[in-house]
Coordinates of C-alpha atoms in Angstrom, one line a residue:
Chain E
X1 CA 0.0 0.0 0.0
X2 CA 1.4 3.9 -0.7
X3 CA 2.6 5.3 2.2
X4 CA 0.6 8.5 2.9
X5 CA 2.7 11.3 4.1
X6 CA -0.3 13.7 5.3
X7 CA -4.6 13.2 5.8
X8 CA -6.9 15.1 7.7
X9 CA -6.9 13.3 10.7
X10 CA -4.6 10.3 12.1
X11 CA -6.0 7.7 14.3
X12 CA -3.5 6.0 16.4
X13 CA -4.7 2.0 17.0
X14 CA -6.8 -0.4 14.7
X15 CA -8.5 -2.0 17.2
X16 CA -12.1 -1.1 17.5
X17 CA -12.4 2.2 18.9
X18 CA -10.1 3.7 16.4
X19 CA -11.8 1.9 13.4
X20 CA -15.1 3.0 14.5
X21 CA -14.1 6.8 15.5
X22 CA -12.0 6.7 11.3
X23 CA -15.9 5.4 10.1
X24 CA -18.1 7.9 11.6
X25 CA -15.1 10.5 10.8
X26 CA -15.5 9.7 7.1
X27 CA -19.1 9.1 7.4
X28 CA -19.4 12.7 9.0
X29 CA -17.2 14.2 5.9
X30 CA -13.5 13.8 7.0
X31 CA -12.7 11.0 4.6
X32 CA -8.7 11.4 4.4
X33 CA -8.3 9.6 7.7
X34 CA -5.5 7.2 7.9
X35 CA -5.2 5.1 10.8
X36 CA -1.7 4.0 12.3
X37 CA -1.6 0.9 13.5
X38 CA 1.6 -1.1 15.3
X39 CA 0.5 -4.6 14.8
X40 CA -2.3 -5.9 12.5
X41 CA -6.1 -5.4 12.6
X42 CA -7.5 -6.3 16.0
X43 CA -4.2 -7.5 17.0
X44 CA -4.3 -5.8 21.1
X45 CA -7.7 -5.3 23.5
X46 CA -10.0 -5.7 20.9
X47 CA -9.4 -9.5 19.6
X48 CA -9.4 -10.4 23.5
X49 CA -12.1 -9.3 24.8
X50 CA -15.1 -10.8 26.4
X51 CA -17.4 -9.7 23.4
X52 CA -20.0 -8.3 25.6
X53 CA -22.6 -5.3 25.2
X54 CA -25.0 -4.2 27.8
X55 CA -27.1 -1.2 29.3
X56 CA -26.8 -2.3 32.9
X57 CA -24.9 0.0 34.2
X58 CA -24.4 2.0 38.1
X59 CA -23.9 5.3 37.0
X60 CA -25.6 7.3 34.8
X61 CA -23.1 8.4 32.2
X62 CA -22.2 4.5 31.5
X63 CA -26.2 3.8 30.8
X64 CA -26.1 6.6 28.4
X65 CA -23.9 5.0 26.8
X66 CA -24.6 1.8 26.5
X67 CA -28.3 2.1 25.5
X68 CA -26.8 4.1 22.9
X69 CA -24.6 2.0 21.9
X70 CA -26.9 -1.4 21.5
X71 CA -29.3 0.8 19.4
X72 CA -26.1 1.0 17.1
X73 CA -25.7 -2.6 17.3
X74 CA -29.0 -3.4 16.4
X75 CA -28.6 -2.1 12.9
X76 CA -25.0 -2.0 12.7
X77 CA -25.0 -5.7 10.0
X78 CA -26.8 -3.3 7.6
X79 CA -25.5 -0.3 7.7
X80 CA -21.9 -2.0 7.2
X81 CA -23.0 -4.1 5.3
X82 CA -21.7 -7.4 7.1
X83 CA -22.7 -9.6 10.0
X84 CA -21.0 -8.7 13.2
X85 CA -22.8 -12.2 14.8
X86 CA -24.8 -9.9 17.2
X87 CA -26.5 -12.4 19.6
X88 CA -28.8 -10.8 22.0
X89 CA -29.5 -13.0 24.8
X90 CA -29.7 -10.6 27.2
X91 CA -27.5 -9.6 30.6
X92 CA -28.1 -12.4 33.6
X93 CA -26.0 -10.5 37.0
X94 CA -26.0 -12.7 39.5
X95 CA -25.7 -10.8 43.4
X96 CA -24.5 -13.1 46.1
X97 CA -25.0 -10.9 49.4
X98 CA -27.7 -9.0 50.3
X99 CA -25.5 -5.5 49.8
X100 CA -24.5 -6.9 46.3
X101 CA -28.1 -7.1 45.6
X102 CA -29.2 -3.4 46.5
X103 CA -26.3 -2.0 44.6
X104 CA -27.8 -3.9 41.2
X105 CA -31.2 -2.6 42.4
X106 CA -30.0 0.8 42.4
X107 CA -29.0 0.4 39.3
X108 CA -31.5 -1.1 37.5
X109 CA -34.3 1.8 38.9
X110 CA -31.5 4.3 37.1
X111 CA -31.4 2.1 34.1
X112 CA -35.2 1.8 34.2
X113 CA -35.5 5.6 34.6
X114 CA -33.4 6.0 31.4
X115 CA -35.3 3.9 29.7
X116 CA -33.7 0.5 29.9
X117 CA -36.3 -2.0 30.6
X118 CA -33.8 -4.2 32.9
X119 CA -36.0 -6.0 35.6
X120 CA -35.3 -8.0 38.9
X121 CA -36.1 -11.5 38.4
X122 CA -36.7 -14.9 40.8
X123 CA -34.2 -18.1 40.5
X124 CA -37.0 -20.1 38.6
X125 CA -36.8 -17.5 36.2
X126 CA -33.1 -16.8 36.0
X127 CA -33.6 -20.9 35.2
X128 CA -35.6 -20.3 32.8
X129 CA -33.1 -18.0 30.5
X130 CA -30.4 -20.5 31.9
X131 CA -31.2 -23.9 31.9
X132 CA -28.9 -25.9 34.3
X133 CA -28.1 -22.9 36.7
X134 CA -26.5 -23.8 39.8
X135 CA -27.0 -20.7 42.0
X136 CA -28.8 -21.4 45.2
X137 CA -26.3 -19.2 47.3
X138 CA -27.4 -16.3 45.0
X139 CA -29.4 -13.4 46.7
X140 CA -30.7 -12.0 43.8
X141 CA -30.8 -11.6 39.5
X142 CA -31.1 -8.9 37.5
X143 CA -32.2 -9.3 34.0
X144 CA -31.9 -6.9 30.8
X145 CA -32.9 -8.6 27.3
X146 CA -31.4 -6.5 24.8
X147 CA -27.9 -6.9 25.9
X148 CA -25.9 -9.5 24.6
X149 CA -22.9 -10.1 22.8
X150 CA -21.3 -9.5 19.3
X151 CA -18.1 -10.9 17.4
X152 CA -15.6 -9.0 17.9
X153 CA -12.7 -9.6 15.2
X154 CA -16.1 -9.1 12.5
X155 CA -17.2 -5.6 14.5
X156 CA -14.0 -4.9 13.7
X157 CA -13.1 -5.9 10.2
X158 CA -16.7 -4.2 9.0
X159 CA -16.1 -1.4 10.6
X160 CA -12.9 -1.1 8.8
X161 CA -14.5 -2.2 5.3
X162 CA -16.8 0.4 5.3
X163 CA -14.5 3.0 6.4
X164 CA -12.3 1.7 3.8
X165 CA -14.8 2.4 1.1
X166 CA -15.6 5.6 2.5
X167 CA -11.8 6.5 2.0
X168 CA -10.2 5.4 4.8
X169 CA -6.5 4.5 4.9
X170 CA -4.9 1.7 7.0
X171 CA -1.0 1.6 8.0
X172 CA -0.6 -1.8 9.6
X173 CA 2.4 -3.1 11.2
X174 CA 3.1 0.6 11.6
X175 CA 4.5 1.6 15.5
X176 CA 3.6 5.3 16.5
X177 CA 7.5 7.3 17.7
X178 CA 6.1 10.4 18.2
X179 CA 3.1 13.2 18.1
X180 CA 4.1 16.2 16.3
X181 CA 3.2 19.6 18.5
X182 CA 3.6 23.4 17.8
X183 CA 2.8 26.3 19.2
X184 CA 0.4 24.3 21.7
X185 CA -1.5 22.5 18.6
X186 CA -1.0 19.0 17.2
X187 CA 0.7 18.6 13.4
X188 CA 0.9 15.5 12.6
X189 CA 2.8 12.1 14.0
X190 CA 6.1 10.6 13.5
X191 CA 6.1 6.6 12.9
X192 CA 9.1 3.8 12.0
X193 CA 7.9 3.8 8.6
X194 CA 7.7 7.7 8.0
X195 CA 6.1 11.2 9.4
X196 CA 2.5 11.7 8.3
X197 CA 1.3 15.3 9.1
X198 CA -2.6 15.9 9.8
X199 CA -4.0 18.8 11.6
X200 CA -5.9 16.1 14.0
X201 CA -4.5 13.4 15.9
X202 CA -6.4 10.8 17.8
X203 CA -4.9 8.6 20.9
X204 CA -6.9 5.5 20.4
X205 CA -4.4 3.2 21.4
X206 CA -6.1 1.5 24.4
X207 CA -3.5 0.0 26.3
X208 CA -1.1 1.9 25.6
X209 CA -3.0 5.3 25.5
X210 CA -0.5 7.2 28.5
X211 CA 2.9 6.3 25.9
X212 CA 0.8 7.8 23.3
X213 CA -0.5 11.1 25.0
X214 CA 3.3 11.3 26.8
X215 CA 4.7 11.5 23.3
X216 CA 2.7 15.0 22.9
X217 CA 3.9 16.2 26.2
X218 CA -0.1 15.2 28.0
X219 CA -0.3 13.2 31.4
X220 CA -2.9 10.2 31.2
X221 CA -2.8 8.1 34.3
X222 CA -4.2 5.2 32.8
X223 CA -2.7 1.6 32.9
X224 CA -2.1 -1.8 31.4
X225 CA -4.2 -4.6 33.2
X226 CA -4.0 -8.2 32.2
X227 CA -6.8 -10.2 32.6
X228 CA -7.0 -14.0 31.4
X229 CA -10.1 -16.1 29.3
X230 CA -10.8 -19.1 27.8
X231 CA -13.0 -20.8 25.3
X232 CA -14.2 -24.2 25.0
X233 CA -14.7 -26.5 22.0
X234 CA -18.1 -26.0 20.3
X235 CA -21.2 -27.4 21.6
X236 CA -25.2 -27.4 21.0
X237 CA -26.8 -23.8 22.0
X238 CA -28.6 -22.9 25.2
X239 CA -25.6 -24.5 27.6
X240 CA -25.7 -20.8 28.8
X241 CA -27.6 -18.5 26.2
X242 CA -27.7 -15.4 28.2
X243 CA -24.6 -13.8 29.5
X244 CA -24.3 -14.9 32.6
X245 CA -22.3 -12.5 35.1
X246 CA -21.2 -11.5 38.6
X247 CA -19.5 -9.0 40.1
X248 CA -18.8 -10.2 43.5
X249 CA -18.9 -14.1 41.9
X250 CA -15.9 -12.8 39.9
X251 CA -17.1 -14.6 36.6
X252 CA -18.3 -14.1 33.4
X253 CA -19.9 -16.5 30.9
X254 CA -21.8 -16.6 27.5
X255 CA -22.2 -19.0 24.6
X256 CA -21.2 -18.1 20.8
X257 CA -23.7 -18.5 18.2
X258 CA -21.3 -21.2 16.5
X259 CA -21.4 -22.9 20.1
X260 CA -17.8 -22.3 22.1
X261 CA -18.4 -20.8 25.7
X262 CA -16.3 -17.8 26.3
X263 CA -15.5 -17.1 30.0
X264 CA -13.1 -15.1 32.3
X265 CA -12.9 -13.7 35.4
X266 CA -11.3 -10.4 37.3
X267 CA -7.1 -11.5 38.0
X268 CA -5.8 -11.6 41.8
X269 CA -4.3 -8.4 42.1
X270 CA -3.8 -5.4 40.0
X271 CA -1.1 -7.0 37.0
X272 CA 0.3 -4.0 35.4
X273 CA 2.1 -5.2 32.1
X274 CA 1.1 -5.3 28.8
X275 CA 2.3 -9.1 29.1
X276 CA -0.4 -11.0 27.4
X277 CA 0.5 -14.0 29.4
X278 CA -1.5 -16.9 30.3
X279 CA -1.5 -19.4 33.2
X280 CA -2.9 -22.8 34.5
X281 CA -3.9 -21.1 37.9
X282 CA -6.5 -19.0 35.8
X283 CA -7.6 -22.6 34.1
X284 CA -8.3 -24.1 37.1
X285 CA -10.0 -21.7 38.9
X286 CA -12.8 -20.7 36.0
X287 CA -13.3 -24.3 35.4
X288 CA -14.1 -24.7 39.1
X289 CA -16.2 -21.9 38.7
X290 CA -18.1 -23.0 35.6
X291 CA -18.3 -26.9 37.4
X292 CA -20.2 -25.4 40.0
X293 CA -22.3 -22.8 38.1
X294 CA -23.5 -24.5 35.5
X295 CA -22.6 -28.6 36.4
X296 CA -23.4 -29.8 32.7
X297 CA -19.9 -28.3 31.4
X298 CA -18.2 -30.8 33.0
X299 CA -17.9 -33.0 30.1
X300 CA -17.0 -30.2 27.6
X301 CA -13.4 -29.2 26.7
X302 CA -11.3 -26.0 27.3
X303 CA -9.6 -25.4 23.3
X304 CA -7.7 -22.4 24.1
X305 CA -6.7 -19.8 26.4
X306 CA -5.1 -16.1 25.8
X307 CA -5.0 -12.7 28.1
X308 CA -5.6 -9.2 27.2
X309 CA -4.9 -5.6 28.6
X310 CA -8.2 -3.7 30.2
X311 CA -7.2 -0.2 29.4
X312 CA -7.9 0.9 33.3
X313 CA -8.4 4.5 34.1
X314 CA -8.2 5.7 37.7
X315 CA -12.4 5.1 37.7
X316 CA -12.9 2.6 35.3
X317 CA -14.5 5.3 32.8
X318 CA -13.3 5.7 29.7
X319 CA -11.6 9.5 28.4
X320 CA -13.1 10.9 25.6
X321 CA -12.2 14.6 24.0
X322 CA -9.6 17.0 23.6
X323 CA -6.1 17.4 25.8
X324 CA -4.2 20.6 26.5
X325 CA -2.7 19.8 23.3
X326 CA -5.5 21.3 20.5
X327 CA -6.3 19.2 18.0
X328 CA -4.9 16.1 20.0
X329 CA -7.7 13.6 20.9
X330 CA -8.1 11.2 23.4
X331 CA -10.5 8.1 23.0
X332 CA -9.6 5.4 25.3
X333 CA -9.6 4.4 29.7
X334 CA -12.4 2.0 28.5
X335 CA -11.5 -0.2 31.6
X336 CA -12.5 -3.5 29.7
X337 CA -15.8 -2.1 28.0
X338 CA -14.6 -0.5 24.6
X339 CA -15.7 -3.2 22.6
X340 CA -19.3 -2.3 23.9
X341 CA -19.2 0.9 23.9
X342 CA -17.4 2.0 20.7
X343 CA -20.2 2.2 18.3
X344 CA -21.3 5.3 20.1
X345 CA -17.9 6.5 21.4
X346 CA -16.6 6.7 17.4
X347 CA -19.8 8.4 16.7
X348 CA -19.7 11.0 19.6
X349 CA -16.1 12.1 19.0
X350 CA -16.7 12.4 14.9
X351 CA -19.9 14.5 15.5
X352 CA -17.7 16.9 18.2
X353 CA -14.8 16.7 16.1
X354 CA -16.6 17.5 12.8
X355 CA -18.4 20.9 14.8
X356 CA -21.8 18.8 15.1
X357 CA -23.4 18.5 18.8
X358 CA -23.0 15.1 19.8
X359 CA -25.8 12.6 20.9
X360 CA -24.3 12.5 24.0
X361 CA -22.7 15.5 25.8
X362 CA -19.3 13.7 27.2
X363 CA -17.9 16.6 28.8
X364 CA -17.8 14.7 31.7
X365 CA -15.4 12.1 30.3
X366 CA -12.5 14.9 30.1
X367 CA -8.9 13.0 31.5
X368 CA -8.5 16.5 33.2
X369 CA -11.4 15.1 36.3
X370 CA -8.3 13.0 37.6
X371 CA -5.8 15.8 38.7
X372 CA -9.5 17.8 39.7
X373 CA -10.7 14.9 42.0
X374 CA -14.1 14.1 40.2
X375 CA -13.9 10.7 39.6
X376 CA -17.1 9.0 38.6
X377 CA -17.1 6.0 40.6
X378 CA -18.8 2.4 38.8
X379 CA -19.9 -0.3 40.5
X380 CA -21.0 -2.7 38.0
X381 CA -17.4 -4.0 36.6
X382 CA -15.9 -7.4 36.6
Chain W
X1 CA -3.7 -28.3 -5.6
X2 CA -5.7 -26.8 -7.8
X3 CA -7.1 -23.1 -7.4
X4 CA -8.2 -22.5 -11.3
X5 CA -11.5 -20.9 -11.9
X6 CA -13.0 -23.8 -13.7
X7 CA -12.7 -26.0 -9.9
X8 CA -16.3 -26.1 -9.7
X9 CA -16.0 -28.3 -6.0
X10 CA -15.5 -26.2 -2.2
X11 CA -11.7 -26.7 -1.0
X12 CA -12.0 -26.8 2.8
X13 CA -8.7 -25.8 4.2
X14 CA -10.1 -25.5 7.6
X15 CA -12.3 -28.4 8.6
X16 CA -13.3 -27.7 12.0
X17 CA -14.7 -24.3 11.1
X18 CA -15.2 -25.4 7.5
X19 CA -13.7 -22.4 5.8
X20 CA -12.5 -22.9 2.0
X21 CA -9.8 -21.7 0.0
X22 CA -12.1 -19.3 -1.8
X23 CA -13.1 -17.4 1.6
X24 CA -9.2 -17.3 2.3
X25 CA -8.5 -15.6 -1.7
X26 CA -10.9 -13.3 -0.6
X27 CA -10.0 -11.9 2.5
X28 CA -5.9 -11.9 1.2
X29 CA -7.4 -9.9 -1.8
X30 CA -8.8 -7.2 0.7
X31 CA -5.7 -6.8 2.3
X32 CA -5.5 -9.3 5.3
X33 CA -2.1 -11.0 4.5
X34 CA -1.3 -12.3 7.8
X35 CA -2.4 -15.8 9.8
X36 CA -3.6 -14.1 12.6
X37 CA -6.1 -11.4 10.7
X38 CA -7.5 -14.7 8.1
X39 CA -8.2 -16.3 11.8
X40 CA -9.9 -13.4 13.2
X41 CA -12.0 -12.6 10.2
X42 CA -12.7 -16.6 9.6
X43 CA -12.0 -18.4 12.5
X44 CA -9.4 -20.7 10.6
X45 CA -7.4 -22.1 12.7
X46 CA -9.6 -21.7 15.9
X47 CA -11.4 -25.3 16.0
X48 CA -10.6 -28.3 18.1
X49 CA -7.0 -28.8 16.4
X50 CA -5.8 -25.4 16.6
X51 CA -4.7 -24.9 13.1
X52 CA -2.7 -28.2 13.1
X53 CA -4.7 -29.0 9.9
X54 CA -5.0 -25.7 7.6
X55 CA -2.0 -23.6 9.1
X56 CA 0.6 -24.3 6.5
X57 CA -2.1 -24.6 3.9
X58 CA -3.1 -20.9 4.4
X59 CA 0.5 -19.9 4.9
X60 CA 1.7 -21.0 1.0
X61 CA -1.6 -19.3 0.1
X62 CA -0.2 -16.1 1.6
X63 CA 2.9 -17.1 0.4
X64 CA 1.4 -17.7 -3.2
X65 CA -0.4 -14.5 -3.3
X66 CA 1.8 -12.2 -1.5
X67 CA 5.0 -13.6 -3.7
X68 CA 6.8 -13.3 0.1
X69 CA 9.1 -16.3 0.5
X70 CA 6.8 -19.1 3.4
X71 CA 9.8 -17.8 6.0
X72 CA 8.4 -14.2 6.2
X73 CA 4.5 -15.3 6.8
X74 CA 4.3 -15.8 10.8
X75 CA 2.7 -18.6 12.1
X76 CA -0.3 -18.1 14.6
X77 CA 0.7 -17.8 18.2
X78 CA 0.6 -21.2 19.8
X79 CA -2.3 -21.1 22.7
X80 CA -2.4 -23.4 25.5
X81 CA -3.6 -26.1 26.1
X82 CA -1.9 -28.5 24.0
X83 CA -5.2 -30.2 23.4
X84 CA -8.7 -29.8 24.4
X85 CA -8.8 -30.8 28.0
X86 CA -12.7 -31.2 30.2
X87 CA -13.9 -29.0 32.3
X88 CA -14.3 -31.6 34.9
X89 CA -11.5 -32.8 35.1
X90 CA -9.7 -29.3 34.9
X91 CA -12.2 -28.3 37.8
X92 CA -11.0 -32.1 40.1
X93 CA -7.6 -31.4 39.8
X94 CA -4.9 -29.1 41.3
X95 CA -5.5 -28.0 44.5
X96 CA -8.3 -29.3 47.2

């Protein structure tokens, strides 16, 4: 492919948030985008992840969000013109302590009062949605339909078609050196293969977001957390149809259309690396979990195992908008949820960035709430 | 093998996910000239034997297509465990 030495706007990271923000860009009328990407399409946080989308969320800004963000999924095979293998079998969080249990109540009357028709529901009932459940000890269940899960790797690659086709350009295998700045705005990037100037720059490079913005001279306090999952060889549909999930259980679990169950659980600890290391201590412990949660997986086989980095901000929110650096844009912190969320996050940034008033005012978001002390504190994360 | 335009039958290359030759073409024509992005985008390679059947098939095909010498087209990062292991007995072992 031709190298190209200057676009309107550089996206830094090919995983989804960056393909999604260079679509909606293009889609919006900045069509000279090019992303820069170190390794190849989906290679970091994005091919990793958990594959989950949901509305329930504890705070306000986060339901916005993702209510937003499922009513992009819903139409997101057409309007890219490829299946991203939504499945919506809806949210099953599991409390186990009566504390546990008010905090998802809480929750769900703000999701309700925001229009998201999640709804407490009995054991017989979680049964119902998940045949074979194992979860006497539970206190309570908290149900939302819509939610779900989507594939990954195919959100990304149609994404990246249709931005393609709008005029997009991708420079794979590509490693960011350095972000351009001059008198206080951004100019362009520097990469191994070559500068490429732009008047706008965006940091979507999850994981490694803070190397990024400390390249234009801009303090992000985020880190690099490894957490482990597995998948398990194919089997007939409805061993767990919903995705089934606990905070305080430490666990989440769902089914793919084409059969494998996907599962993983919160590390010990706070591992700091971008080490996408595995181990057999993580094995053992979600296979205990799953033995005892739902018993009938006992006689079906773990394939593979892998890690990937949660991009953790100080509050588990994600930082969206522009730095002290103008022009120099921020789109990442999405603490484990970007894949969910990134429909609407690409869309929000390209209508602000493109002088349009966004769906969702995400002022809020700002990295600059850190060094002021306003952190928006979540509950609901595993 | 043949990959001429008169080959009216499906070359699977992948069994376990049944993915053929022709899906592969397609995707290397768009751009996605590595192992790892064909097995994102198709799931070759992801099945019950891990790529231990199609791996080197889809490697010459990038090699083919790409006119890079088999040495420069990176294999798919090996992922534990060796082979499928149960639940169960994943869950029985290690520590009491």
């Amino acid at each position: 492919m031709d190298w190209k030495s200057s676009a309107e706007a550089v996206i830094i990271g090919a995983g989804i948030v960056g393909v999604s923000t260079a679509y909606y860009l293009a889609k919006h009328g900045v069509k000279d985008v090019v992303l820069v990407e170190k390794g190849t399409i989906c290679s970091g946080s994005t091919g990793r992840c958990g594959a989950g989308i949901r509305a329930q969320w504890g705070t306000e800004m986060n339901c916005r969000l993702g209510i937003a963000a499922l009513d992009i999924f819903e139409q997101l095979d057409d309007e890219l013109g490829m299946s991203i293998g939504l499945n919506q079998g809806g949210y099953l969080l599991v409390a186990y302590t009566d504390e546990e249990k008010e905090t998802l109540r809480k929750g769900m009357l703000l999701q309700n009062s925001l229009g998201i028709q999640s709804r407490q529901i009995t054991l017989s009932e979680a049964r119902e949605i998940c045949p074979g459940l194992a979860a006497e000890d539970a206190t309570g269940f908290f149900f939302h339909a819509r939610d779900g899960h989507a594939d990954p790797f195919l959100t990304t690659f149609a994404y990246l078609e249709a931005a393609k086709r709008l005029g997009v350009t991708c420079h794979r295998n590509t490693t960011c050196t350095g972000v351009t700045v001059r008198d206080g705005a951004v100019r362009g990037v520097e990469t191994d293969k070559g500068p490429i100037s732009a008047p706008i720059v965006i940091n979507c490079a999850g994981a490694y977001s803070q190397d990024i913005a400390a390249m234009a001279g801009v303090e992000l306090p985020n880190w690099a957390e490894r957490h482990e999952i597995l998948i398990t060889e194919p089997v007939a549909a409805g061993v767990c149809p919903c995705m089934l999930m606990s905070f305080s259980g430490n666990y989440y679990i769902q089914q793919r259309p084409h059969g494998s169950i996907i599962c993983g659980m919160s590390p010990d600890g706070r591992p700091e690396d971008h080490d996408n290391g595995t181990s057999w201590q993580f094995v053992e412990k979600m296979s205990r979990v799953l033995a005892k949660l739902l018993p009938r997986t006992r006689g079906i086989r773990v394939a593979r195992q892998w890690s990937g980095q949660y991009d953790m901000t100080p509050d588990a929110q994600p930082v969206i908008g522009e730095t002290d650096v103008k022009n120099f844009y921020h789109s990442t912190g999405y603490s484990g949820h970007g894949f969910m969320l990134a429909p609407v996050a690409g869309k929000i940034l390209a209508q602000h960035i493109t002088g349009g008033k966004p769906d969702i005012d995400f002022t809020m978001l700002d990295y600059r709430r850190f060094a002021r002390g306003e952190h928006i504190m979540e509950s609901n994360v595993v | 093998m043949s990959t001429s335009p008169e080959t009216k039958e499906k070359i699977y290359v992948c069994r376990c996910e049944e993915i053929t030759l022709e899906e592969i073409d397609e995707w290397i024509d768009r751009g996605y000239d590595t192992v790892d992005e064909l097995k994102r985008v198709l799931r070759v390679g992801m099945g019950p034997c891990q790529g231990r059947g199609c791996q080197d098939i889809i490697m010459r095909e990038i090699a083919k297509k790409t006119g890079k010498p088999i040495t420069e087209v990176a294999p798919m990062r090996v992922r534990p465990p060796v082979k499928p292991v149960k639940i169960g007995l994943l869950a029985d072992g290690g520590e009491k």
